[in-house]
PDB file of N, CA and C in Angstrom:
ATOM      1  N   MET A   1     142.701 -93.340  -4.578  1.00  0.00           N
ATOM      2  CA  MET A   1     142.664 -94.743  -4.214  1.00  0.00           C
ATOM      3  C   MET A   1     143.829 -95.046  -3.261  1.00  0.00           C
ATOM      4  N   LYS A   2     143.547 -95.801  -2.240  1.00  0.00           N
ATOM      5  CA  LYS A   2     144.541 -96.158  -1.232  1.00  0.00           C
ATOM      6  C   LYS A   2     145.531 -97.178  -1.795  1.00  0.00           C
ATOM      7  N   LYS A   3     146.824 -96.912  -1.556  1.00  0.00           N
ATOM      8  CA  LYS A   3     147.866 -97.854  -1.981  1.00  0.00           C
ATOM      9  C   LYS A   3     147.856 -99.071  -1.068  1.00  0.00           C
ATOM     10  N   PRO A   4     148.094-100.268  -1.616  1.00  0.00           N
ATOM     11  CA  PRO A   4     148.261-101.446  -0.753  1.00  0.00           C
ATOM     12  C   PRO A   4     149.457-101.219   0.178  1.00  0.00           C
ATOM     13  N   ARG A   5     149.326-101.672   1.411  1.00  0.00           N
ATOM     14  CA  ARG A   5     150.339-101.402   2.438  1.00  0.00           C
ATOM     15  C   ARG A   5     151.044-102.697   2.842  1.00  0.00           C
ATOM     16  N   ILE A   6     152.372-102.650   2.858  1.00  0.00           N
ATOM     17  CA  ILE A   6     153.189-103.816   3.172  1.00  0.00           C
ATOM     18  C   ILE A   6     154.092-103.501   4.357  1.00  0.00           C
ATOM     19  N   LEU A   7     154.209-104.463   5.273  1.00  0.00           N
ATOM     20  CA  LEU A   7     155.184-104.389   6.356  1.00  0.00           C
ATOM     21  C   LEU A   7     156.356-105.272   5.953  1.00  0.00           C
ATOM     22  N   ALA A   8     157.534-104.670   5.785  1.00  0.00           N
ATOM     23  CA  ALA A   8     158.738-105.398   5.382  1.00  0.00           C
ATOM     24  C   ALA A   8     159.675-105.510   6.580  1.00  0.00           C
ATOM     25  N   VAL A   9     160.185-106.738   6.829  1.00  0.00           N
ATOM     26  CA  VAL A   9     161.006-107.006   8.002  1.00  0.00           C
ATOM     27  C   VAL A   9     162.308-107.681   7.569  1.00  0.00           C
ATOM     28  N   ASP A  10     163.434-107.059   7.937  1.00  0.00           N
ATOM     29  CA  ASP A  10     164.739-107.643   7.624  1.00  0.00           C
ATOM     30  C   ASP A  10     165.789-106.980   8.504  1.00  0.00           C
ATOM     31  N   ASP A  11     166.672-107.767   9.086  1.00  0.00           N
ATOM     32  CA  ASP A  11     167.732-107.203   9.921  1.00  0.00           C
ATOM     33  C   ASP A  11     168.869-106.622   9.083  1.00  0.00           C
ATOM     34  N   ASP A  12     168.929-106.948   7.812  1.00  0.00           N
ATOM     35  CA  ASP A  12     169.916-106.391   6.892  1.00  0.00           C
ATOM     36  C   ASP A  12     169.355-105.079   6.341  1.00  0.00           C
ATOM     37  N   LEU A  13     169.838-103.962   6.866  1.00  0.00           N
ATOM     38  CA  LEU A  13     169.262-102.664   6.511  1.00  0.00           C
ATOM     39  C   LEU A  13     169.441-102.316   5.039  1.00  0.00           C
ATOM     40  N   PHE A  14     170.542-102.749   4.432  1.00  0.00           N
ATOM     41  CA  PHE A  14     170.748-102.509   3.001  1.00  0.00           C
ATOM     42  C   PHE A  14     169.710-103.275   2.182  1.00  0.00           C
ATOM     43  N   GLY A  15     169.545-104.563   2.499  1.00  0.00           N
ATOM     44  CA  GLY A  15     168.544-105.373   1.802  1.00  0.00           C
ATOM     45  C   GLY A  15     167.136-104.854   2.028  1.00  0.00           C
ATOM     46  N   LEU A  16     166.866-104.379   3.230  1.00  0.00           N
ATOM     47  CA  LEU A  16     165.549-103.836   3.555  1.00  0.00           C
ATOM     48  C   LEU A  16     165.253-102.591   2.718  1.00  0.00           C
ATOM     49  N   GLN A  17     166.263-101.743   2.538  1.00  0.00           N
ATOM     50  CA  GLN A  17     166.080-100.540   1.730  1.00  0.00           C
ATOM     51  C   GLN A  17     165.837-100.886   0.264  1.00  0.00           C
ATOM     52  N   ILE A  18     166.550-101.874  -0.239  1.00  0.00           N
ATOM     53  CA  ILE A  18     166.347-102.320  -1.631  1.00  0.00           C
ATOM     54  C   ILE A  18     164.925-102.854  -1.800  1.00  0.00           C
ATOM     55  N   LEU A  19     164.483-103.683  -0.853  1.00  0.00           N
ATOM     56  CA  LEU A  19     163.127-104.226  -0.907  1.00  0.00           C
ATOM     57  C   LEU A  19     162.101-103.094  -0.860  1.00  0.00           C
ATOM     58  N   LYS A  20     162.296-102.149   0.047  1.00  0.00           N
ATOM     59  CA  LYS A  20     161.374-101.019   0.168  1.00  0.00           C
ATOM     60  C   LYS A  20     161.299-100.228  -1.131  1.00  0.00           C
ATOM     61  N   ASN A  21     162.455 -99.886  -1.691  1.00  0.00           N
ATOM     62  CA  ASN A  21     162.473 -99.113  -2.937  1.00  0.00           C
ATOM     63  C   ASN A  21     161.769 -99.850  -4.071  1.00  0.00           C
ATOM     64  N   GLY A  22     162.041-101.150  -4.185  1.00  0.00           N
ATOM     65  CA  GLY A  22     161.411-101.940  -5.241  1.00  0.00           C
ATOM     66  C   GLY A  22     159.904-102.000  -5.096  1.00  0.00           C
ATOM     67  N   LEU A  23     159.437-102.201  -3.878  1.00  0.00           N
ATOM     68  CA  LEU A  23     157.991-102.268  -3.646  1.00  0.00           C
ATOM     69  C   LEU A  23     157.326-100.902  -3.846  1.00  0.00           C
ATOM     70  N   GLN A  24     158.004 -99.844  -3.430  1.00  0.00           N
ATOM     71  CA  GLN A  24     157.450 -98.506  -3.652  1.00  0.00           C
ATOM     72  C   GLN A  24     157.376 -98.189  -5.140  1.00  0.00           C
ATOM     73  N   ASP A  25     158.384 -98.618  -5.901  1.00  0.00           N
ATOM     74  CA  ASP A  25     158.363 -98.416  -7.354  1.00  0.00           C
ATOM     75  C   ASP A  25     157.176 -99.128  -8.001  1.00  0.00           C
ATOM     76  N   LEU A  26     156.709-100.196  -7.370  1.00  0.00           N
ATOM     77  CA  LEU A  26     155.552-100.939  -7.885  1.00  0.00           C
ATOM     78  C   LEU A  26     154.222-100.363  -7.383  1.00  0.00           C
ATOM     79  N   GLY A  27     154.296 -99.307  -6.559  1.00  0.00           N
ATOM     80  CA  GLY A  27     153.080 -98.631  -6.128  1.00  0.00           C
ATOM     81  C   GLY A  27     152.587 -98.980  -4.737  1.00  0.00           C
ATOM     82  N   TYR A  28     153.393 -99.666  -3.946  1.00  0.00           N
ATOM     83  CA  TYR A  28     152.996-100.033  -2.594  1.00  0.00           C
ATOM     84  C   TYR A  28     153.462 -98.994  -1.581  1.00  0.00           C
ATOM     85  N   GLU A  29     152.713 -98.841  -0.509  1.00  0.00           N
ATOM     86  CA  GLU A  29     153.182 -98.099   0.651  1.00  0.00           C
ATOM     87  C   GLU A  29     153.910 -99.123   1.516  1.00  0.00           C
ATOM     88  N   VAL A  30     155.128 -98.810   1.941  1.00  0.00           N
ATOM     89  CA  VAL A  30     155.943 -99.779   2.655  1.00  0.00           C
ATOM     90  C   VAL A  30     156.381 -99.222   4.008  1.00  0.00           C
ATOM     91  N   VAL A  31     156.096 -99.997   5.049  1.00  0.00           N
ATOM     92  CA  VAL A  31     156.574 -99.717   6.391  1.00  0.00           C
ATOM     93  C   VAL A  31     157.662-100.745   6.660  1.00  0.00           C
ATOM     94  N   THR A  32     158.806-100.303   7.193  1.00  0.00           N
ATOM     95  CA  THR A  32     159.915-101.226   7.422  1.00  0.00           C
ATOM     96  C   THR A  32     160.280-101.299   8.899  1.00  0.00           C
ATOM     97  N   CYS A  33     160.865-102.434   9.266  1.00  0.00           N
ATOM     98  CA  CYS A  33     161.458-102.591  10.591  1.00  0.00           C
ATOM     99  C   CYS A  33     162.537-103.663  10.488  1.00  0.00           C
ATOM    100  N   ASN A  34     163.427-103.678  11.496  1.00  0.00           N
ATOM    101  CA  ASN A  34     164.599-104.548  11.388  1.00  0.00           C
ATOM    102  C   ASN A  34     164.593-105.748  12.326  1.00  0.00           C
ATOM    103  N   SER A  35     163.431-106.089  12.882  1.00  0.00           N
ATOM    104  CA  SER A  35     163.364-107.287  13.731  1.00  0.00           C
ATOM    105  C   SER A  35     161.937-107.804  13.823  1.00  0.00           C
ATOM    106  N   GLY A  36     161.836-109.081  14.154  1.00  0.00           N
ATOM    107  CA  GLY A  36     160.517-109.681  14.351  1.00  0.00           C
ATOM    108  C   GLY A  36     159.773-109.058  15.516  1.00  0.00           C
ATOM    109  N   TYR A  37     160.508-108.716  16.570  1.00  0.00           N
ATOM    110  CA  TYR A  37     159.865-108.096  17.731  1.00  0.00           C
ATOM    111  C   TYR A  37     159.306-106.724  17.392  1.00  0.00           C
ATOM    112  N   LYS A  38     160.047-105.957  16.591  1.00  0.00           N
ATOM    113  CA  LYS A  38     159.558-104.641  16.167  1.00  0.00           C
ATOM    114  C   LYS A  38     158.328-104.812  15.272  1.00  0.00           C
ATOM    115  N   ALA A  39     158.339-105.827  14.427  1.00  0.00           N
ATOM    116  CA  ALA A  39     157.172-106.104  13.579  1.00  0.00           C
ATOM    117  C   ALA A  39     155.948-106.410  14.437  1.00  0.00           C
ATOM    118  N   GLN A  40     156.146-107.196  15.486  1.00  0.00           N
ATOM    119  CA  GLN A  40     155.031-107.493  16.398  1.00  0.00           C
ATOM    120  C   GLN A  40     154.495-106.213  17.022  1.00  0.00           C
ATOM    121  N   GLU A  41     155.386-105.325  17.458  1.00  0.00           N
ATOM    122  CA  GLU A  41     154.967-104.056  18.055  1.00  0.00           C
ATOM    123  C   GLU A  41     154.126-103.241  17.072  1.00  0.00           C
ATOM    124  N   ILE A  42     154.589-103.153  15.840  1.00  0.00           N
ATOM    125  CA  ILE A  42     153.864-102.386  14.820  1.00  0.00           C
ATOM    126  C   ILE A  42     152.495-103.008  14.560  1.00  0.00           C
ATOM    127  N   LEU A  43     152.460-104.328  14.424  1.00  0.00           N
ATOM    128  CA  LEU A  43     151.192-105.009  14.152  1.00  0.00           C
ATOM    129  C   LEU A  43     150.226-104.886  15.330  1.00  0.00           C
ATOM    130  N   GLU A  44     150.747-104.915  16.555  1.00  0.00           N
ATOM    131  CA  GLU A  44     149.899-104.738  17.744  1.00  0.00           C
ATOM    132  C   GLU A  44     149.352-103.311  17.800  1.00  0.00           C
ATOM    133  N   LYS A  45     150.219-102.341  17.528  1.00  0.00           N
ATOM    134  CA  LYS A  45     149.841-100.935  17.627  1.00  0.00           C
ATOM    135  C   LYS A  45     148.867-100.524  16.520  1.00  0.00           C
ATOM    136  N   GLU A  46     149.199-100.871  15.280  1.00  0.00           N
ATOM    137  CA  GLU A  46     148.402-100.426  14.138  1.00  0.00           C
ATOM    138  C   GLU A  46     147.299-101.408  13.748  1.00  0.00           C
ATOM    139  N   GLY A  47     147.414-102.641  14.203  1.00  0.00           N
ATOM    140  CA  GLY A  47     146.444-103.678  13.846  1.00  0.00           C
ATOM    141  C   GLY A  47     146.835-104.365  12.551  1.00  0.00           C
ATOM    142  N   THR A  48     146.630-105.660  12.499  1.00  0.00           N
ATOM    143  CA  THR A  48     147.001-106.417  11.302  1.00  0.00           C
ATOM    144  C   THR A  48     146.176-105.998  10.091  1.00  0.00           C
ATOM    145  N   VAL A  49     144.970-105.494  10.315  1.00  0.00           N
ATOM    146  CA  VAL A  49     144.109-105.098   9.198  1.00  0.00           C
ATOM    147  C   VAL A  49     144.609-103.840   8.496  1.00  0.00           C
ATOM    148  N   SER A  50     145.582-103.139   9.090  1.00  0.00           N
ATOM    149  CA  SER A  50     146.116-101.948   8.441  1.00  0.00           C
ATOM    150  C   SER A  50     147.175-102.301   7.388  1.00  0.00           C
ATOM    151  N   PHE A  51     147.493-103.589   7.268  1.00  0.00           N
ATOM    152  CA  PHE A  51     148.462-104.052   6.274  1.00  0.00           C
ATOM    153  C   PHE A  51     147.807-105.066   5.346  1.00  0.00           C
ATOM    154  N   ASP A  52     148.266-105.060   4.100  1.00  0.00           N
ATOM    155  CA  ASP A  52     147.783-106.028   3.114  1.00  0.00           C
ATOM    156  C   ASP A  52     148.689-107.244   3.022  1.00  0.00           C
ATOM    157  N   CYS A  53     149.934-107.086   3.465  1.00  0.00           N
ATOM    158  CA  CYS A  53     150.900-108.178   3.361  1.00  0.00           C
ATOM    159  C   CYS A  53     152.074-107.916   4.292  1.00  0.00           C
ATOM    160  N   LEU A  54     152.678-108.994   4.759  1.00  0.00           N
ATOM    161  CA  LEU A  54     153.921-108.943   5.526  1.00  0.00           C
ATOM    162  C   LEU A  54     154.973-109.681   4.711  1.00  0.00           C
ATOM    163  N   VAL A  55     156.116-109.044   4.493  1.00  0.00           N
ATOM    164  CA  VAL A  55     157.240-109.679   3.811  1.00  0.00           C
ATOM    165  C   VAL A  55     158.380-109.721   4.816  1.00  0.00           C
ATOM    166  N   SER A  56     158.854-110.924   5.139  1.00  0.00           N
ATOM    167  CA  SER A  56     159.877-111.060   6.175  1.00  0.00           C
ATOM    168  C   SER A  56     161.031-111.933   5.721  1.00  0.00           C
ATOM    169  N   ASP A  57     162.232-111.496   6.092  1.00  0.00           N
ATOM    170  CA  ASP A  57     163.412-112.325   5.925  1.00  0.00           C
ATOM    171  C   ASP A  57     163.279-113.520   6.868  1.00  0.00           C
ATOM    172  N   HIS A  58     163.892-114.623   6.505  1.00  0.00           N
ATOM    173  CA  HIS A  58     163.851-115.789   7.384  1.00  0.00           C
ATOM    174  C   HIS A  58     164.878-115.678   8.503  1.00  0.00           C
ATOM    175  N   HIS A  59     166.142-115.481   8.145  1.00  0.00           N
ATOM    176  CA  HIS A  59     167.224-115.465   9.146  1.00  0.00           C
ATOM    177  C   HIS A  59     167.379-114.085   9.761  1.00  0.00           C
ATOM    178  N   MET A  60     166.959-113.962  11.014  1.00  0.00           N
ATOM    179  CA  MET A  60     167.147-112.730  11.776  1.00  0.00           C
ATOM    180  C   MET A  60     167.501-113.126  13.203  1.00  0.00           C
ATOM    181  N   PRO A  61     168.304-112.309  13.871  1.00  0.00           N
ATOM    182  CA  PRO A  61     168.630-112.627  15.263  1.00  0.00           C
ATOM    183  C   PRO A  61     167.397-112.473  16.155  1.00  0.00           C
ATOM    184  N   GLU A  62     167.369-113.177  17.221  1.00  0.00           N
ATOM    185  CA  GLU A  62     166.323-113.128  18.239  1.00  0.00           C
ATOM    186  C   GLU A  62     165.015-113.781  17.798  1.00  0.00           C
ATOM    187  N   MET A  63     164.486-113.438  16.643  1.00  0.00           N
ATOM    188  CA  MET A  63     163.236-114.038  16.160  1.00  0.00           C
ATOM    189  C   MET A  63     163.331-114.240  14.651  1.00  0.00           C
ATOM    190  N   SER A  64     163.202-115.483  14.212  1.00  0.00           N
ATOM    191  CA  SER A  64     163.273-115.771  12.775  1.00  0.00           C
ATOM    192  C   SER A  64     161.963-115.393  12.094  1.00  0.00           C
ATOM    193  N   GLY A  65     162.015-115.359  10.780  1.00  0.00           N
ATOM    194  CA  GLY A  65     160.801-115.100  10.010  1.00  0.00           C
ATOM    195  C   GLY A  65     159.733-116.154  10.251  1.00  0.00           C
ATOM    196  N   LEU A  66     160.156-117.415  10.459  1.00  0.00           N
ATOM    197  CA  LEU A  66     159.181-118.476  10.731  1.00  0.00           C
ATOM    198  C   LEU A  66     158.532-118.297  12.102  1.00  0.00           C
ATOM    199  N   GLU A  67     159.301-117.820  13.081  1.00  0.00           N
ATOM    200  CA  GLU A  67     158.725-117.557  14.402  1.00  0.00           C
ATOM    201  C   GLU A  67     157.728-116.404  14.330  1.00  0.00           C
ATOM    202  N   LEU A  68     158.059-115.385  13.551  1.00  0.00           N
ATOM    203  CA  LEU A  68     157.122-114.276  13.344  1.00  0.00           C
ATOM    204  C   LEU A  68     155.874-114.773  12.625  1.00  0.00           C
ATOM    205  N   LEU A  69     156.050-115.622  11.639  1.00  0.00           N
ATOM    206  CA  LEU A  69     154.919-116.198  10.911  1.00  0.00           C
ATOM    207  C   LEU A  69     154.012-116.998  11.841  1.00  0.00           C
ATOM    208  N   LYS A  70     154.603-117.780  12.736  1.00  0.00           N
ATOM    209  CA  LYS A  70     153.806-118.562  13.681  1.00  0.00           C
ATOM    210  C   LYS A  70     152.989-117.641  14.590  1.00  0.00           C
ATOM    211  N   TRP A  71     153.632-116.600  15.122  1.00  0.00           N
ATOM    212  CA  TRP A  71     152.932-115.634  15.965  1.00  0.00           C
ATOM    213  C   TRP A  71     151.785-114.985  15.194  1.00  0.00           C
ATOM    214  N   LEU A  72     152.067-114.587  13.963  1.00  0.00           N
ATOM    215  CA  LEU A  72     151.061-113.915  13.149  1.00  0.00           C
ATOM    216  C   LEU A  72     149.905-114.833  12.802  1.00  0.00           C
ATOM    217  N   SER A  73     150.194-116.101  12.520  1.00  0.00           N
ATOM    218  CA  SER A  73     149.111-117.032  12.160  1.00  0.00           C
ATOM    219  C   SER A  73     148.155-117.265  13.329  1.00  0.00           C
ATOM    220  N   GLU A  74     148.658-117.107  14.559  1.00  0.00           N
ATOM    221  CA  GLU A  74     147.781-117.217  15.727  1.00  0.00           C
ATOM    222  C   GLU A  74     146.993-115.931  15.943  1.00  0.00           C
ATOM    223  N   LYS A  75     147.585-114.799  15.587  1.00  0.00           N
ATOM    224  CA  LYS A  75     146.955-113.494  15.774  1.00  0.00           C
ATOM    225  C   LYS A  75     145.969-113.192  14.655  1.00  0.00           C
ATOM    226  N   ASP A  76     146.403-113.392  13.417  1.00  0.00           N
ATOM    227  CA  ASP A  76     145.557-113.107  12.250  1.00  0.00           C
ATOM    228  C   ASP A  76     145.995-113.975  11.078  1.00  0.00           C
ATOM    229  N   PRO A  77     145.390-115.132  10.927  1.00  0.00           N
ATOM    230  CA  PRO A  77     145.796-116.038   9.841  1.00  0.00           C
ATOM    231  C   PRO A  77     145.438-115.514   8.450  1.00  0.00           C
ATOM    232  N   ASN A  78     144.704-114.400   8.370  1.00  0.00           N
ATOM    233  CA  ASN A  78     144.283-113.873   7.076  1.00  0.00           C
ATOM    234  C   ASN A  78     145.271-112.891   6.451  1.00  0.00           C
ATOM    235  N   LEU A  79     146.249-112.421   7.219  1.00  0.00           N
ATOM    236  CA  LEU A  79     147.228-111.493   6.656  1.00  0.00           C
ATOM    237  C   LEU A  79     148.228-112.271   5.798  1.00  0.00           C
ATOM    238  N   ALA A  80     148.272-111.935   4.527  1.00  0.00           N
ATOM    239  CA  ALA A  80     149.192-112.615   3.607  1.00  0.00           C
ATOM    240  C   ALA A  80     150.631-112.393   4.055  1.00  0.00           C
ATOM    241  N   THR A  81     151.427-113.461   4.028  1.00  0.00           N
ATOM    242  CA  THR A  81     152.822-113.392   4.468  1.00  0.00           C
ATOM    243  C   THR A  81     153.723-114.060   3.442  1.00  0.00           C
ATOM    244  N   ILE A  82     154.834-113.401   3.159  1.00  0.00           N
ATOM    245  CA  ILE A  82     155.834-113.947   2.241  1.00  0.00           C
ATOM    246  C   ILE A  82     157.159-113.998   2.989  1.00  0.00           C
ATOM    247  N   ILE A  83     157.803-115.151   2.980  1.00  0.00           N
ATOM    248  CA  ILE A  83     159.102-115.334   3.614  1.00  0.00           C
ATOM    249  C   ILE A  83     160.180-115.252   2.535  1.00  0.00           C
ATOM    250  N   VAL A  84     161.224-114.474   2.800  1.00  0.00           N
ATOM    251  CA  VAL A  84     162.316-114.269   1.845  1.00  0.00           C
ATOM    252  C   VAL A  84     163.608-114.792   2.473  1.00  0.00           C
ATOM    253  N   THR A  85     164.420-115.499   1.693  1.00  0.00           N
ATOM    254  CA  THR A  85     165.716-115.958   2.183  1.00  0.00           C
ATOM    255  C   THR A  85     166.640-116.249   1.014  1.00  0.00           C
ATOM    256  N   ALA A  86     167.911-116.278   1.312  1.00  0.00           N
ATOM    257  CA  ALA A  86     168.911-116.636   0.307  1.00  0.00           C
ATOM    258  C   ALA A  86     169.204-118.130   0.338  1.00  0.00           C
ATOM    259  N   GLU A  87     168.605-118.841   1.265  1.00  0.00           N
ATOM    260  CA  GLU A  87     168.864-120.275   1.413  1.00  0.00           C
ATOM    261  C   GLU A  87     168.114-121.091   0.368  1.00  0.00           C
ATOM    262  N   HIS A  88     168.576-122.301   0.191  1.00  0.00           N
ATOM    263  CA  HIS A  88     167.942-123.220  -0.761  1.00  0.00           C
ATOM    264  C   HIS A  88     167.523-124.499  -0.037  1.00  0.00           C
ATOM    265  N   GLU A  89     166.871-124.364   1.087  1.00  0.00           N
ATOM    266  CA  GLU A  89     166.492-125.522   1.881  1.00  0.00           C
ATOM    267  C   GLU A  89     165.032-125.894   1.641  1.00  0.00           C
ATOM    268  N   LYS A  90     164.829-127.090   1.140  1.00  0.00           N
ATOM    269  CA  LYS A  90     163.477-127.569   0.850  1.00  0.00           C
ATOM    270  C   LYS A  90     162.626-127.599   2.124  1.00  0.00           C
ATOM    271  N   GLU A  91     163.221-128.007   3.239  1.00  0.00           N
ATOM    272  CA  GLU A  91     162.479-128.085   4.501  1.00  0.00           C
ATOM    273  C   GLU A  91     162.013-126.706   4.961  1.00  0.00           C
ATOM    274  N   LEU A  92     162.836-125.700   4.747  1.00  0.00           N
ATOM    275  CA  LEU A  92     162.476-124.338   5.120  1.00  0.00           C
ATOM    276  C   LEU A  92     161.278-123.856   4.306  1.00  0.00           C
ATOM    277  N   VAL A  93     161.287-124.151   3.024  1.00  0.00           N
ATOM    278  CA  VAL A  93     160.159-123.779   2.163  1.00  0.00           C
ATOM    279  C   VAL A  93     158.882-124.464   2.656  1.00  0.00           C
ATOM    280  N   GLN A  94     158.969-125.747   2.924  1.00  0.00           N
ATOM    281  CA  GLN A  94     157.803-126.488   3.386  1.00  0.00           C
ATOM    282  C   GLN A  94     157.296-125.959   4.718  1.00  0.00           C
ATOM    283  N   SER A  95     158.199-125.661   5.641  1.00  0.00           N
ATOM    284  CA  SER A  95     157.803-125.119   6.943  1.00  0.00           C
ATOM    285  C   SER A  95     157.109-123.777   6.788  1.00  0.00           C
ATOM    286  N   SER A  96     157.614-122.951   5.907  1.00  0.00           N
ATOM    287  CA  SER A  96     157.013-121.638   5.676  1.00  0.00           C
ATOM    288  C   SER A  96     155.590-121.778   5.137  1.00  0.00           C
ATOM    289  N   LEU A  97     155.439-122.627   4.148  1.00  0.00           N
ATOM    290  CA  LEU A  97     154.119-122.792   3.543  1.00  0.00           C
ATOM    291  C   LEU A  97     153.142-123.459   4.506  1.00  0.00           C
ATOM    292  N   ARG A  98     153.604-124.455   5.260  1.00  0.00           N
ATOM    293  CA  ARG A  98     152.741-125.087   6.263  1.00  0.00           C
ATOM    294  C   ARG A  98     152.370-124.108   7.365  1.00  0.00           C
ATOM    295  N   GLY A  99     153.266-123.166   7.669  1.00  0.00           N
ATOM    296  CA  GLY A  99     153.032-122.181   8.703  1.00  0.00           C
ATOM    297  C   GLY A  99     152.087-121.082   8.314  1.00  0.00           C
ATOM    298  N   GLY A 100     151.689-121.048   7.057  1.00  0.00           N
ATOM    299  CA  GLY A 100     150.706-120.067   6.615  1.00  0.00           C
ATOM    300  C   GLY A 100     151.219-119.053   5.620  1.00  0.00           C
ATOM    301  N   ALA A 101     152.501-119.135   5.244  1.00  0.00           N
ATOM    302  CA  ALA A 101     153.010-118.195   4.246  1.00  0.00           C
ATOM    303  C   ALA A 101     152.294-118.427   2.915  1.00  0.00           C
ATOM    304  N   VAL A 102     152.029-117.351   2.199  1.00  0.00           N
ATOM    305  CA  VAL A 102     151.385-117.503   0.895  1.00  0.00           C
ATOM    306  C   VAL A 102     152.410-117.701  -0.205  1.00  0.00           C
ATOM    307  N   ASP A 103     153.674-117.371   0.075  1.00  0.00           N
ATOM    308  CA  ASP A 103     154.716-117.582  -0.904  1.00  0.00           C
ATOM    309  C   ASP A 103     156.070-117.608  -0.209  1.00  0.00           C
ATOM    310  N   PHE A 104     157.067-118.061  -0.937  1.00  0.00           N
ATOM    311  CA  PHE A 104     158.425-118.171  -0.410  1.00  0.00           C
ATOM    312  C   PHE A 104     159.351-117.729  -1.515  1.00  0.00           C
ATOM    313  N   LEU A 105     160.159-116.704  -1.283  1.00  0.00           N
ATOM    314  CA  LEU A 105     161.044-116.183  -2.317  1.00  0.00           C
ATOM    315  C   LEU A 105     162.498-116.405  -1.939  1.00  0.00           C
ATOM    316  N   GLU A 106     163.283-116.913  -2.897  1.00  0.00           N
ATOM    317  CA  GLU A 106     164.726-117.078  -2.688  1.00  0.00           C
ATOM    318  C   GLU A 106     165.438-115.918  -3.320  1.00  0.00           C
TER     319      GLU A 106
END
């Protein structure tokens, strides 16, 4: 049986490795990258249908998780997306959910 596949995006390489290890321990295949632009490249190359979910940090240089979410919602609104951040901003949560995220994790 094929493992569910997740694209994890975070500019913090330590946090990205922790996320990857945790998701792999739960039985997921995890592809990682450290920027929104790299995530776009992977999704363009492999196709959004090759992933079951995108998990992205919110605060990243050059392209935020919300900007990646906006791009993805125009490309494929059916790919489940989860935005992760250490912030406690109600507006950020609302923007993420309105933008098409299926969940928001602090």
